[in-house]
Tab-separated table of C-alpha atoms in Angstrom:
chain	number	residue	atom	x	y	z
A	400	UNK	CA	80.061	86.271	110.911
A	401	UNK	CA	78.976	89.874	111.015
A	402	UNK	CA	81.774	90.684	113.475
A	403	UNK	CA	84.556	89.206	111.320
A	404	UNK	CA	86.861	91.736	109.694
A	405	UNK	CA	89.633	89.474	108.472
A	406	UNK	CA	89.596	87.781	105.075
A	407	UNK	CA	91.892	85.040	106.414
A	408	UNK	CA	89.312	84.026	109.039
A	409	UNK	CA	86.591	83.964	106.412
A	410	UNK	CA	88.756	81.814	104.149
A	411	UNK	CA	89.269	79.262	106.931
A	412	UNK	CA	85.599	79.419	107.850
A	413	UNK	CA	84.512	78.757	104.256
A	414	UNK	CA	86.693	75.635	104.086
A	415	UNK	CA	84.664	73.732	106.670
A	416	UNK	CA	81.770	72.712	104.443
A	417	UNK	CA	79.587	73.918	101.582
A	418	UNK	CA	77.025	75.574	103.838
A	419	UNK	CA	79.658	77.519	105.733
A	420	UNK	CA	81.241	78.584	102.414
A	421	UNK	CA	77.935	80.068	101.320
A	422	UNK	CA	77.606	81.932	104.619
A	423	UNK	CA	81.179	83.274	104.412
A	424	UNK	CA	80.541	84.584	100.866
A	425	UNK	CA	77.656	86.824	101.873
A	426	UNK	CA	77.577	90.297	100.350
A	427	UNK	CA	77.025	92.064	103.662
A	428	UNK	CA	80.247	90.676	105.154
A	429	UNK	CA	82.423	91.452	102.128
A	430	UNK	CA	80.896	94.899	101.700
A	431	UNK	CA	81.987	95.715	105.261
A	432	UNK	CA	85.504	94.420	104.541
A	433	UNK	CA	85.758	96.460	101.323
A	434	UNK	CA	84.450	99.575	103.030
A	435	UNK	CA	87.015	99.282	105.833
A	436	UNK	CA	89.958	98.675	103.524
A	437	UNK	CA	89.203	101.143	100.702
A	438	UNK	CA	86.819	103.647	102.362
A	439	UNK	CA	84.504	103.352	99.364
A	440	UNK	CA	80.882	104.408	99.027
A	441	UNK	CA	78.087	102.001	98.186
A	442	UNK	CA	78.072	101.061	94.491
A	443	UNK	CA	74.721	101.591	92.812
A	444	UNK	CA	75.825	100.821	89.250
A	445	UNK	CA	73.609	97.911	88.174
A	446	UNK	CA	75.726	97.211	85.095
A	447	UNK	CA	78.831	96.708	87.231
A	448	UNK	CA	76.919	94.635	89.756
A	449	UNK	CA	75.409	92.499	87.020
A	450	UNK	CA	78.719	91.762	85.283
A	451	UNK	CA	80.438	90.764	88.526
A	452	UNK	CA	77.467	88.854	89.878
A	453	UNK	CA	77.261	86.536	86.878
A	454	UNK	CA	78.347	83.007	87.660
A	455	UNK	CA	76.985	82.584	91.169
A	456	UNK	CA	76.459	86.029	92.643
A	457	UNK	CA	78.606	87.174	95.583
A	458	UNK	CA	79.073	90.669	94.142
A	459	UNK	CA	81.105	92.175	96.990
A	460	UNK	CA	83.422	89.195	97.323
A	461	UNK	CA	84.218	89.468	93.607
A	462	UNK	CA	84.613	93.226	93.877
A	463	UNK	CA	86.992	92.827	96.828
A	464	UNK	CA	89.104	90.334	94.867
A	465	UNK	CA	89.150	92.574	91.775
A	466	UNK	CA	90.198	95.714	93.651
A	467	UNK	CA	92.825	93.751	95.542
A	468	UNK	CA	94.287	92.386	92.308
A	469	UNK	CA	94.385	95.904	90.814
A	470	UNK	CA	96.323	97.237	93.811
A	471	UNK	CA	93.641	99.847	94.402
A	472	UNK	CA	94.518	102.616	96.846
A	473	UNK	CA	92.082	103.659	99.591
A	474	UNK	CA	89.693	106.491	98.763
A	475	UNK	CA	89.614	110.022	100.136
A	476	UNK	CA	89.595	113.549	98.710
A	477	UNK	CA	93.358	113.149	98.153
A	478	UNK	CA	93.592	109.498	97.094
A	479	UNK	CA	91.709	106.798	95.208
A	480	UNK	CA	90.990	105.907	91.608
A	481	UNK	CA	90.860	109.588	90.550
A	482	UNK	CA	94.576	109.880	91.389
A	483	UNK	CA	96.849	107.695	89.233
A	484	UNK	CA	99.784	106.406	91.271
A	485	UNK	CA	103.078	106.874	89.431
A	486	UNK	CA	104.924	104.792	92.022
A	487	UNK	CA	103.652	101.854	94.048
A	488	UNK	CA	104.854	98.681	95.733
A	489	UNK	CA	101.595	96.818	95.023
A	490	UNK	CA	103.010	93.545	93.732
A	491	UNK	CA	101.517	91.628	90.830
A	492	UNK	CA	103.007	88.380	92.141
A	493	UNK	CA	100.351	85.934	93.267
A	494	UNK	CA	102.124	85.099	96.543
A	495	UNK	CA	102.383	88.783	97.496
A	496	UNK	CA	98.757	89.437	96.569
A	497	UNK	CA	97.614	86.579	98.803
A	498	UNK	CA	99.649	87.909	101.736
A	499	UNK	CA	98.008	91.314	101.401
A	500	UNK	CA	94.596	89.770	100.779
A	501	UNK	CA	94.805	88.098	104.171
A	502	UNK	CA	96.602	90.980	105.887
A	503	UNK	CA	99.713	89.054	106.868
A	504	UNK	CA	103.317	90.184	107.114
A	505	UNK	CA	105.089	90.463	103.795
A	506	UNK	CA	107.949	88.060	104.570
A	507	UNK	CA	109.231	86.256	107.658
A	508	UNK	CA	112.812	87.333	106.955
A	509	UNK	CA	114.357	90.657	107.839
A	510	UNK	CA	113.656	93.778	105.844
A	511	UNK	CA	115.980	96.565	104.785
A	512	UNK	CA	118.124	97.841	107.618
A	513	UNK	CA	117.991	94.569	109.557
A	514	UNK	CA	114.480	94.995	110.925
A	515	UNK	CA	111.335	92.997	110.247
A	516	UNK	CA	109.583	93.422	106.917
A	517	UNK	CA	106.253	95.071	107.718
A	518	UNK	CA	103.501	94.729	105.125
A	519	UNK	CA	102.888	98.362	104.185
A	520	UNK	CA	101.495	99.621	100.885
A	521	UNK	CA	102.762	102.832	99.241
A	522	UNK	CA	101.269	104.925	96.442
A	523	UNK	CA	102.784	108.184	95.158
A	524	UNK	CA	100.281	110.623	93.622
A	525	UNK	CA	101.261	113.932	92.048
A	526	UNK	CA	99.718	117.119	93.413
A	527	UNK	CA	99.180	118.817	90.065
A	528	UNK	CA	99.310	122.458	89.052
A	529	UNK	CA	97.016	123.750	86.315
A	530	UNK	CA	99.881	123.928	83.787
A	531	UNK	CA	101.862	120.912	85.109
A	532	UNK	CA	104.739	123.259	86.033
A	533	UNK	CA	106.879	122.628	89.102
A	534	UNK	CA	106.651	125.107	91.950
A	535	UNK	CA	109.711	127.104	92.927
A	536	UNK	CA	111.065	127.009	96.456
A	537	UNK	CA	113.716	129.334	97.872
A	538	UNK	CA	116.156	128.157	100.533
A	539	UNK	CA	119.673	128.879	101.749
A	540	UNK	CA	120.999	126.622	98.979
A	541	UNK	CA	119.176	128.575	96.284
A	542	UNK	CA	116.001	128.253	94.258
A	543	UNK	CA	114.813	124.756	93.336
A	544	UNK	CA	111.972	123.376	91.292
A	545	UNK	CA	109.841	121.168	93.526
A	546	UNK	CA	107.903	118.032	92.644
A	547	UNK	CA	104.800	117.875	94.870
A	548	UNK	CA	103.728	114.362	95.885
A	549	UNK	CA	100.925	113.062	98.055
A	550	UNK	CA	102.034	109.719	99.462
A	551	UNK	CA	99.379	107.202	100.502
A	552	UNK	CA	100.447	104.687	103.154
A	553	UNK	CA	98.308	101.721	104.204
A	554	UNK	CA	99.079	99.012	106.748
A	555	UNK	CA	98.159	95.596	105.326
A	556	UNK	CA	99.583	93.641	108.264
A	557	UNK	CA	98.191	92.873	111.693
A	558	UNK	CA	101.140	94.607	113.431
A	559	UNK	CA	100.462	98.311	114.214
A	560	UNK	CA	103.095	100.599	112.686
A	561	UNK	CA	104.084	104.252	113.036
A	562	UNK	CA	104.901	106.443	110.024
A	563	UNK	CA	106.051	110.053	109.665
A	564	UNK	CA	106.208	112.301	106.581
A	565	UNK	CA	109.799	113.322	107.359
A	566	UNK	CA	110.896	109.672	107.019
A	567	UNK	CA	110.209	109.730	103.268
A	568	UNK	CA	113.111	109.667	100.771
A	569	UNK	CA	113.006	110.163	97.015
A	570	UNK	CA	115.752	108.330	95.109
A	571	UNK	CA	116.520	109.917	91.754
A	572	UNK	CA	118.167	108.220	88.785
A	573	UNK	CA	121.240	110.422	89.199
A	574	UNK	CA	121.799	108.651	92.573
A	575	UNK	CA	120.683	111.718	94.535
A	576	UNK	CA	118.625	111.048	97.667
A	577	UNK	CA	116.136	113.841	98.368
A	578	UNK	CA	114.322	114.465	101.640
A	579	UNK	CA	110.922	116.175	101.516
A	580	UNK	CA	110.486	119.808	102.433
A	581	UNK	CA	107.683	119.806	104.964
A	582	UNK	CA	106.678	123.422	104.974
A	583	UNK	CA	103.994	125.168	102.886
A	584	UNK	CA	105.099	126.045	99.389
A	585	UNK	CA	104.534	129.617	98.132
A	586	UNK	CA	101.234	129.972	96.313
A	587	UNK	CA	99.839	132.770	94.265
A	588	UNK	CA	96.125	133.553	94.302
A	589	UNK	CA	95.698	132.652	90.622
A	590	UNK	CA	97.259	129.174	90.889
A	591	UNK	CA	94.769	126.718	92.323
A	592	UNK	CA	97.297	123.884	92.098
A	593	UNK	CA	99.863	125.855	94.091
A	594	UNK	CA	97.228	126.736	96.699
A	595	UNK	CA	96.408	123.053	97.057
A	596	UNK	CA	100.108	122.226	97.401
A	597	UNK	CA	100.487	124.822	100.146
A	598	UNK	CA	98.236	122.728	102.376
A	599	UNK	CA	101.173	120.430	103.047
A	600	UNK	CA	103.492	120.727	106.008
A	601	UNK	CA	103.943	118.489	109.013
A	602	UNK	CA	100.309	117.419	109.003
A	603	UNK	CA	98.521	114.594	107.232
A	604	UNK	CA	95.933	115.331	104.566
A	605	UNK	CA	93.677	112.378	105.336
A	606	UNK	CA	93.542	109.566	107.872
A	607	UNK	CA	91.399	106.441	107.547
A	608	UNK	CA	91.175	104.608	110.837
A	609	UNK	CA	88.755	101.882	111.848
A	610	UNK	CA	86.610	102.431	108.754
A	611	UNK	CA	86.225	106.177	109.441
A	612	UNK	CA	87.796	108.987	107.440
A	613	UNK	CA	89.236	112.139	109.003
A	614	UNK	CA	90.376	115.007	106.782
A	615	UNK	CA	90.247	117.841	109.316
A	616	UNK	CA	93.407	119.000	111.128
A	617	UNK	CA	95.261	115.711	111.287
A	618	UNK	CA	98.543	116.268	113.123
A	619	UNK	CA	101.390	114.016	111.997
A	620	UNK	CA	104.262	115.665	113.867
A	621	UNK	CA	104.704	112.750	116.296
A	622	UNK	CA	103.908	110.139	113.688
A	623	UNK	CA	100.717	108.369	112.724
A	624	UNK	CA	99.905	104.942	114.173
A	625	UNK	CA	98.227	102.659	111.637
A	626	UNK	CA	96.480	99.445	112.618
A	627	UNK	CA	95.503	96.822	110.065
A	628	UNK	CA	93.865	98.415	106.969
A	629	UNK	CA	94.303	101.948	108.372
A	630	UNK	CA	95.811	104.458	105.938
A	631	UNK	CA	97.194	107.992	105.841
A	632	UNK	CA	97.825	110.475	103.031
A	633	UNK	CA	101.163	112.151	103.792
A	634	UNK	CA	101.688	115.482	102.162
A	635	UNK	CA	101.928	117.513	100.302
A	636	UNK	CA	105.638	116.581	100.247
A	637	UNK	CA	107.946	118.748	98.126
A	638	UNK	CA	111.044	117.140	96.591
A	639	UNK	CA	113.814	119.210	94.991
A	640	UNK	CA	114.637	118.550	91.335
A	641	UNK	CA	117.351	119.848	89.026
A	642	UNK	CA	116.914	123.431	87.837
A	643	UNK	CA	116.588	122.235	84.238
A	644	UNK	CA	113.534	120.120	85.136
A	645	UNK	CA	110.535	122.424	84.907
A	646	UNK	CA	107.442	120.234	84.501
A	647	UNK	CA	105.870	117.265	86.278
A	648	UNK	CA	106.349	114.537	83.618
A	649	UNK	CA	110.013	115.454	83.197
A	650	UNK	CA	110.477	115.313	86.974
A	651	UNK	CA	108.776	111.916	87.208
A	652	UNK	CA	111.169	110.591	84.559
A	653	UNK	CA	114.053	111.500	86.865
A	654	UNK	CA	112.677	109.478	89.795
A	655	UNK	CA	113.664	105.867	90.498
A	656	UNK	CA	111.841	104.962	93.704
A	657	UNK	CA	110.341	106.301	96.913
A	658	UNK	CA	111.168	104.865	100.335
A	659	UNK	CA	109.548	105.248	103.743
A	660	UNK	CA	110.982	104.222	107.108
A	661	UNK	CA	108.297	102.243	108.968
A	662	UNK	CA	108.487	101.715	112.714
A	663	UNK	CA	106.638	99.304	114.942
A	664	UNK	CA	104.130	101.279	116.995
A	665	UNK	CA	105.079	99.568	120.282
A	666	UNK	CA	108.548	99.511	121.828
A	667	UNK	CA	109.764	96.174	123.209
A	668	UNK	CA	110.789	95.795	126.904
A	669	UNK	CA	114.445	96.413	125.993
A	670	UNK	CA	113.562	99.818	124.573
A	671	UNK	CA	114.186	98.771	120.962
A	672	UNK	CA	111.727	99.890	118.301
A	673	UNK	CA	111.656	97.554	115.301
A	674	UNK	CA	111.825	99.257	111.928
A	675	UNK	CA	111.833	98.465	108.232
A	676	UNK	CA	111.872	100.303	104.885
A	677	UNK	CA	108.971	100.200	102.421
A	678	UNK	CA	109.930	101.033	98.848
A	679	UNK	CA	107.771	101.973	95.822
A	680	UNK	CA	109.171	101.977	92.280
A	681	UNK	CA	108.211	104.599	89.699
A	682	UNK	CA	106.652	103.324	86.465
A	683	UNK	CA	107.841	105.338	83.453
A	684	UNK	CA	105.280	103.775	81.128
A	685	UNK	CA	102.489	105.288	83.179
A	686	UNK	CA	103.750	108.854	82.803
A	687	UNK	CA	102.901	109.187	79.129
A	688	UNK	CA	99.491	107.606	79.610
A	689	UNK	CA	98.422	110.653	81.620
A	690	UNK	CA	100.571	113.517	80.269
A	691	UNK	CA	100.472	115.027	76.789
A	692	UNK	CA	102.623	117.791	75.296
A	693	UNK	CA	100.903	120.497	73.254
A	694	UNK	CA	102.468	122.919	70.760
A	695	UNK	CA	104.400	125.646	72.527
A	696	UNK	CA	105.795	123.251	75.174
A	697	UNK	CA	102.577	123.173	77.159
A	698	UNK	CA	101.691	120.079	79.148
A	699	UNK	CA	98.247	118.647	79.905
A	700	UNK	CA	97.357	116.071	82.539
A	701	UNK	CA	94.392	113.701	82.263
A	702	UNK	CA	93.117	111.439	85.024
A	703	UNK	CA	92.157	108.673	82.616
A	704	UNK	CA	94.827	107.217	80.284
A	705	UNK	CA	94.711	108.285	76.652
A	706	UNK	CA	93.144	105.623	74.422
A	707	UNK	CA	96.162	105.423	72.186
A	708	UNK	CA	98.533	104.777	75.104
A	709	UNK	CA	96.654	101.972	76.861
């Protein structure tokens, strides 16, 4: 049992008899599964362990089920619970949750564009500036205000996939389709948020592969191959907004969804590479749980939702 890394196998194993169900519910097994999927550290909070262990124990199995139901994103210095996702495709439907719980393909039918529907999770986190203002970017078309997003991609399925930052598309409510600018944004020395945004480009901020996290010089120019439960943080990706949109919450209100072209990692004998489109929808109700406007048209961002907005 210690070598099992698939919740589907454990579910089948636990259905044999009562004794096997007890063995398949062991904390050590489910802790390893949770660590591989979410890259989390060991939890030492006895209050949390006690509340989840009531009613028969099995703390890590209950924790795995709870995080899965919440649509939790994998943890790194650029992703995790500290970063509220303003767009995600983590479904609340029971059937979809079960498919991702067991790491299966999303649907047997074809996905967008005629290809197979790969089971890939998307989360869009905002790379914030200290005053929630959008960064300016100069190009041949003029000066644009840029919304900086860090996009977390995780492969739930058992089919290895390849993803690239340049395959992202932001769909705005005005029907505009915006491609990311994958070059460092200008940063001044007194803007820590802008300096953090300038670490974008063609690389990948973080890569979780095989239960190990790499955040040093990850090159994503040729694409990143993700096996089951592997994840990558693409970014920072800069998306052009209208010149009248000057701050992050106003820019998020203009966004409808975020799409990513996902390719199968292996090419078939005929030289055809299967592909599909993963799409995450922006949640407007979440914007005002984390942003507040102060007198003088100043904006403040908080990681935790305001009590009055929950």
